[in-house]
Amino acid sequence: MALLNILQYPDERLHTVAKLVENIDERIQTLVKDMFETMYEARGIGLAATQIDVHERIVVMDLTEDRSEPRVFINPVILEKDGETTYEEGCLSVPGIYDTVTRAERVKVEALNEQGEKYTLEADGLLAICIQHEIDHLNGIVFVEHLSQLKQGRIRTKLKKRQKHNM
């Protein structure tokens, strides 16, 4: 397994819309394992392939502390959304930045697992928020783009200063 590089906002590659996975083969299964390793190492709860500069519709997720519920979503599609909730979100591609985003409270999603088996999942709470957040990545949207232009500008400025400081 390998640790993968996570793109940092405002990298333009984060705005690439991911393509459907046509064939779930050994390459995809290895990528899924590497994505889990990368996500766990970065202490995240979700990672979309877009964030590692692979523009295919793949998401890995595990909301547990003990890494006991790994979930794989290949070619995920939200079939239904219901309600509205707000949650303070963060993102591995926007380190150290957290802000409140409004999303659907409940979702029904259809996807394939890493064996290519289709499944449907109804989710609410943090799982529903995470699913929406990661599918946004596959559509080229970073969570900060749900915020006002003013907040987005402040975040970009803060991240650029941080990058200069770390050089």
PDB file of C-alpha atoms in Angstrom:
ATOM      1  CA  MET A   1       0.000   0.000   0.000  1.00  0.00           C
ATOM      2  CA  ALA A   2       1.072   3.566  -0.571  1.00  0.00           C
ATOM      3  CA  LEU A   3       0.414   6.967   0.920  1.00  0.00           C
ATOM      4  CA  LEU A   4      -0.920   9.359  -1.694  1.00  0.00           C
ATOM      5  CA  ASN A   5      -0.474  13.118  -1.969  1.00  0.00           C
ATOM      6  CA  ILE A   6      -3.604  15.101  -1.042  1.00  0.00           C
ATOM      7  CA  LEU A   7      -4.174  18.193  -3.177  1.00  0.00           C
ATOM      8  CA  GLN A   8      -4.528  21.453  -1.241  1.00  0.00           C
ATOM      9  CA  TYR A   9      -7.122  24.129  -1.975  1.00  0.00           C
ATOM     10  CA  PRO A  10      -7.063  26.313  -4.088  1.00  0.00           C
ATOM     11  CA  ASP A  11      -5.338  23.801  -6.447  1.00  0.00           C
ATOM     12  CA  GLU A  12      -7.306  23.932  -9.717  1.00  0.00           C
ATOM     13  CA  ARG A  13      -7.225  20.135 -10.043  1.00  0.00           C
ATOM     14  CA  LEU A  14      -9.753  19.997  -7.180  1.00  0.00           C
ATOM     15  CA  HIS A  15     -12.270  21.492  -9.642  1.00  0.00           C
ATOM     16  CA  THR A  16     -11.979  18.601 -12.102  1.00  0.00           C
ATOM     17  CA  VAL A  17     -15.218  16.642 -12.487  1.00  0.00           C
ATOM     18  CA  ALA A  18     -14.516  12.939 -11.989  1.00  0.00           C
ATOM     19  CA  LYS A  19     -15.435  10.362 -14.628  1.00  0.00           C
ATOM     20  CA  LEU A  20     -17.401   7.169 -14.025  1.00  0.00           C
ATOM     21  CA  VAL A  21     -15.404   4.075 -13.161  1.00  0.00           C
ATOM     22  CA  GLU A  22     -15.984   1.732 -16.097  1.00  0.00           C
ATOM     23  CA  ASN A  23     -14.300  -1.374 -14.730  1.00  0.00           C
ATOM     24  CA  ILE A  24     -13.611  -2.348 -11.135  1.00  0.00           C
ATOM     25  CA  ASP A  25     -10.358  -4.236 -11.461  1.00  0.00           C
ATOM     26  CA  GLU A  26      -7.207  -4.796  -9.437  1.00  0.00           C
ATOM     27  CA  ARG A  27      -6.050  -1.214 -10.143  1.00  0.00           C
ATOM     28  CA  ILE A  28      -9.248   0.219  -8.605  1.00  0.00           C
ATOM     29  CA  GLN A  29      -9.088  -2.169  -5.636  1.00  0.00           C
ATOM     30  CA  THR A  30      -5.463  -1.159  -4.959  1.00  0.00           C
ATOM     31  CA  LEU A  31      -6.400   2.505  -5.296  1.00  0.00           C
ATOM     32  CA  VAL A  32      -9.192   2.026  -2.734  1.00  0.00           C
ATOM     33  CA  LYS A  33      -6.726   0.447  -0.261  1.00  0.00           C
ATOM     34  CA  ASP A  34      -4.230   3.274  -0.829  1.00  0.00           C
ATOM     35  CA  MET A  35      -6.992   5.842  -0.348  1.00  0.00           C
ATOM     36  CA  PHE A  36      -7.956   4.290   2.993  1.00  0.00           C
ATOM     37  CA  GLU A  37      -4.314   4.266   4.125  1.00  0.00           C
ATOM     38  CA  THR A  38      -3.925   7.914   3.077  1.00  0.00           C
ATOM     39  CA  MET A  39      -7.183   8.976   4.758  1.00  0.00           C
ATOM     40  CA  TYR A  40      -6.342   7.190   8.018  1.00  0.00           C
ATOM     41  CA  GLU A  41      -2.803   8.601   8.071  1.00  0.00           C
ATOM     42  CA  ALA A  42      -4.206  12.134   7.572  1.00  0.00           C
ATOM     43  CA  ARG A  43      -6.778  11.492  10.329  1.00  0.00           C
ATOM     44  CA  GLY A  44      -9.713  12.115   8.025  1.00  0.00           C
ATOM     45  CA  ILE A  45     -13.130  10.488   7.844  1.00  0.00           C
ATOM     46  CA  GLY A  46     -13.607  10.697   4.079  1.00  0.00           C
ATOM     47  CA  LEU A  47     -11.514  10.992   0.938  1.00  0.00           C
ATOM     48  CA  ALA A  48     -12.556  11.402  -2.684  1.00  0.00           C
ATOM     49  CA  ALA A  49     -10.271  10.296  -5.518  1.00  0.00           C
ATOM     50  CA  THR A  50     -10.324  13.880  -6.848  1.00  0.00           C
ATOM     51  CA  GLN A  51      -8.403  14.945  -3.736  1.00  0.00           C
ATOM     52  CA  ILE A  52      -5.496  12.712  -4.719  1.00  0.00           C
ATOM     53  CA  ASP A  53      -5.545  13.860  -8.360  1.00  0.00           C
ATOM     54  CA  VAL A  54      -7.315  10.743  -9.633  1.00  0.00           C
ATOM     55  CA  HIS A  55     -10.400  11.909 -11.476  1.00  0.00           C
ATOM     56  CA  GLU A  56     -12.601   8.852 -11.144  1.00  0.00           C
ATOM     57  CA  ARG A  57     -15.788   8.600  -9.086  1.00  0.00           C
ATOM     58  CA  ILE A  58     -14.432   6.843  -5.974  1.00  0.00           C
ATOM     59  CA  VAL A  59     -14.945   7.770  -2.316  1.00  0.00           C
ATOM     60  CA  VAL A  60     -13.710   6.050   0.832  1.00  0.00           C
ATOM     61  CA  MET A  61     -15.089   6.838   4.265  1.00  0.00           C
ATOM     62  CA  ASP A  62     -14.885   5.667   7.862  1.00  0.00           C
ATOM     63  CA  LEU A  63     -16.551   7.696  10.604  1.00  0.00           C
ATOM     64  CA  THR A  64     -15.368   5.463  13.466  1.00  0.00           C
ATOM     65  CA  GLU A  65     -12.476   6.136  15.841  1.00  0.00           C
ATOM     66  CA  ASP A  66     -11.274   2.519  15.633  1.00  0.00           C
ATOM     67  CA  ARG A  67     -11.429   2.255  11.801  1.00  0.00           C
ATOM     68  CA  SER A  68     -14.058  -0.473  12.058  1.00  0.00           C
ATOM     69  CA  GLU A  69     -16.561   0.702   9.401  1.00  0.00           C
ATOM     70  CA  PRO A  70     -14.706   1.369   6.157  1.00  0.00           C
ATOM     71  CA  ARG A  71     -17.137   2.281   3.383  1.00  0.00           C
ATOM     72  CA  VAL A  72     -16.475   2.428  -0.346  1.00  0.00           C
ATOM     73  CA  PHE A  73     -18.620   4.357  -2.803  1.00  0.00           C
ATOM     74  CA  ILE A  74     -17.808   3.862  -6.480  1.00  0.00           C
ATOM     75  CA  ASN A  75     -19.905   5.883  -8.947  1.00  0.00           C
ATOM     76  CA  PRO A  76     -22.121   7.185  -6.106  1.00  0.00           C
ATOM     77  CA  VAL A  77     -25.402   8.880  -7.004  1.00  0.00           C
ATOM     78  CA  ILE A  78     -27.686  10.625  -4.537  1.00  0.00           C
ATOM     79  CA  LEU A  79     -31.188   9.381  -5.318  1.00  0.00           C
ATOM     80  CA  GLU A  80     -33.060  11.358  -2.663  1.00  0.00           C
ATOM     81  CA  LYS A  81     -32.416  14.277  -0.320  1.00  0.00           C
ATOM     82  CA  ASP A  82     -34.615  15.320   2.582  1.00  0.00           C
ATOM     83  CA  GLY A  83     -34.572  17.989   5.261  1.00  0.00           C
ATOM     84  CA  GLU A  84     -31.891  20.538   6.006  1.00  0.00           C
ATOM     85  CA  THR A  85     -29.117  20.677   8.572  1.00  0.00           C
ATOM     86  CA  THR A  86     -26.004  22.688   9.259  1.00  0.00           C
ATOM     87  CA  TYR A  87     -22.690  21.275  10.365  1.00  0.00           C
ATOM     88  CA  GLU A  88     -19.189  22.625  10.874  1.00  0.00           C
ATOM     89  CA  GLU A  89     -17.175  20.922   8.160  1.00  0.00           C
ATOM     90  CA  GLY A  90     -13.484  20.553   7.574  1.00  0.00           C
ATOM     91  CA  CYS A  91     -11.534  18.946   4.750  1.00  0.00           C
ATOM     92  CA  LEU A  92      -8.191  17.236   4.212  1.00  0.00           C
ATOM     93  CA  SER A  93      -7.711  19.492   1.165  1.00  0.00           C
ATOM     94  CA  VAL A  94      -8.341  22.630   3.239  1.00  0.00           C
ATOM     95  CA  PRO A  95      -6.325  21.863   6.390  1.00  0.00           C
ATOM     96  CA  GLY A  96      -7.115  23.794   9.539  1.00  0.00           C
ATOM     97  CA  ILE A  97     -10.184  25.500   8.078  1.00  0.00           C
ATOM     98  CA  TYR A  98     -13.638  24.747   9.479  1.00  0.00           C
ATOM     99  CA  ASP A  99     -16.929  26.466   8.734  1.00  0.00           C
ATOM    100  CA  THR A 100     -20.653  25.838   8.846  1.00  0.00           C
ATOM    101  CA  VAL A 101     -22.281  24.427   5.708  1.00  0.00           C
ATOM    102  CA  THR A 102     -25.981  23.737   5.078  1.00  0.00           C
ATOM    103  CA  ARG A 103     -26.775  20.370   3.502  1.00  0.00           C
ATOM    104  CA  ALA A 104     -29.608  17.865   3.279  1.00  0.00           C
ATOM    105  CA  GLU A 105     -30.303  16.143   6.602  1.00  0.00           C
ATOM    106  CA  ARG A 106     -30.949  12.740   5.017  1.00  0.00           C
ATOM    107  CA  VAL A 107     -29.842  11.180   1.743  1.00  0.00           C
ATOM    108  CA  LYS A 108     -30.376   7.968  -0.142  1.00  0.00           C
ATOM    109  CA  VAL A 109     -27.341   7.011  -2.207  1.00  0.00           C
ATOM    110  CA  GLU A 110     -26.666   4.269  -4.705  1.00  0.00           C
ATOM    111  CA  ALA A 111     -23.117   3.109  -5.407  1.00  0.00           C
ATOM    112  CA  LEU A 112     -20.898   0.138  -6.124  1.00  0.00           C
ATOM    113  CA  ASN A 113     -18.583  -1.424  -3.560  1.00  0.00           C
ATOM    114  CA  GLU A 114     -14.988  -2.441  -4.322  1.00  0.00           C
ATOM    115  CA  GLN A 115     -16.238  -5.809  -5.672  1.00  0.00           C
ATOM    116  CA  GLY A 116     -18.513  -4.041  -8.158  1.00  0.00           C
ATOM    117  CA  GLU A 117     -21.719  -4.933  -6.293  1.00  0.00           C
ATOM    118  CA  LYS A 118     -24.455  -2.290  -6.414  1.00  0.00           C
ATOM    119  CA  TYR A 119     -26.006  -1.193  -3.121  1.00  0.00           C
ATOM    120  CA  THR A 120     -28.324   1.490  -1.772  1.00  0.00           C
ATOM    121  CA  LEU A 121     -27.789   3.252   1.539  1.00  0.00           C
ATOM    122  CA  GLU A 122     -30.052   5.604   3.471  1.00  0.00           C
ATOM    123  CA  ALA A 123     -28.024   7.922   5.680  1.00  0.00           C
ATOM    124  CA  ASP A 124     -28.572  10.762   8.107  1.00  0.00           C
ATOM    125  CA  GLY A 125     -26.440  12.775  10.507  1.00  0.00           C
ATOM    126  CA  LEU A 126     -22.693  12.905   9.963  1.00  0.00           C
ATOM    127  CA  LEU A 127     -22.773  10.054   7.423  1.00  0.00           C
ATOM    128  CA  ALA A 128     -25.219  11.973   5.193  1.00  0.00           C
ATOM    129  CA  ILE A 129     -23.111  15.134   5.485  1.00  0.00           C
ATOM    130  CA  CYS A 130     -19.916  13.263   4.657  1.00  0.00           C
ATOM    131  CA  ILE A 131     -21.498  11.559   1.628  1.00  0.00           C
ATOM    132  CA  GLN A 132     -22.616  14.933   0.253  1.00  0.00           C
ATOM    133  CA  HIS A 133     -19.221  16.529   1.000  1.00  0.00           C
ATOM    134  CA  GLU A 134     -17.293  13.767  -0.805  1.00  0.00           C
ATOM    135  CA  ILE A 135     -19.650  13.632  -3.804  1.00  0.00           C
ATOM    136  CA  ASP A 136     -19.153  17.402  -4.090  1.00  0.00           C
ATOM    137  CA  HIS A 137     -15.425  16.659  -4.526  1.00  0.00           C
ATOM    138  CA  LEU A 138     -16.231  14.267  -7.373  1.00  0.00           C
ATOM    139  CA  ASN A 139     -18.206  17.110  -8.971  1.00  0.00           C
ATOM    140  CA  GLY A 140     -15.282  19.526  -8.611  1.00  0.00           C
ATOM    141  CA  ILE A 141     -16.684  21.404  -5.603  1.00  0.00           C
ATOM    142  CA  VAL A 142     -14.744  22.080  -2.381  1.00  0.00           C
ATOM    143  CA  PHE A 143     -16.811  22.724   0.773  1.00  0.00           C
ATOM    144  CA  VAL A 144     -15.573  26.307   1.131  1.00  0.00           C
ATOM    145  CA  GLU A 145     -17.348  27.114  -2.140  1.00  0.00           C
ATOM    146  CA  HIS A 146     -20.631  26.794  -0.231  1.00  0.00           C
ATOM    147  CA  LEU A 147     -19.534  29.837   1.807  1.00  0.00           C
ATOM    148  CA  SER A 148     -19.825  33.527   0.958  1.00  0.00           C
ATOM    149  CA  GLN A 149     -17.343  35.113  -1.466  1.00  0.00           C
ATOM    150  CA  LEU A 150     -15.923  37.118   1.437  1.00  0.00           C
ATOM    151  CA  LYS A 151     -15.218  33.976   3.505  1.00  0.00           C
ATOM    152  CA  GLN A 152     -13.735  32.215   0.465  1.00  0.00           C
ATOM    153  CA  GLY A 153     -11.373  35.131  -0.095  1.00  0.00           C
ATOM    154  CA  ARG A 154     -10.262  35.128   3.535  1.00  0.00           C
ATOM    155  CA  ILE A 155      -9.640  31.375   3.416  1.00  0.00           C
ATOM    156  CA  ARG A 156      -7.562  31.656   0.213  1.00  0.00           C
ATOM    157  CA  THR A 157      -5.495  34.466   1.762  1.00  0.00           C
ATOM    158  CA  LYS A 158      -4.942  32.482   4.961  1.00  0.00           C
ATOM    159  CA  LEU A 159      -3.862  29.363   3.060  1.00  0.00           C
ATOM    160  CA  LYS A 160      -1.489  31.307   0.780  1.00  0.00           C
ATOM    161  CA  LYS A 161       0.165  32.915   3.824  1.00  0.00           C
ATOM    162  CA  ARG A 162       0.515  29.487   5.419  1.00  0.00           C
ATOM    163  CA  GLN A 163       2.079  28.053   2.241  1.00  0.00           C
ATOM    164  CA  LYS A 164       4.632  30.891   2.063  1.00  0.00           C
ATOM    165  CA  HIS A 165       5.472  30.409   5.735  1.00  0.00           C
ATOM    166  CA  ASN A 166       6.041  26.660   5.232  1.00  0.00           C
ATOM    167  CA  MET A 167       8.464  27.108   2.321  1.00  0.00           C
TER     168      MET A 167
END
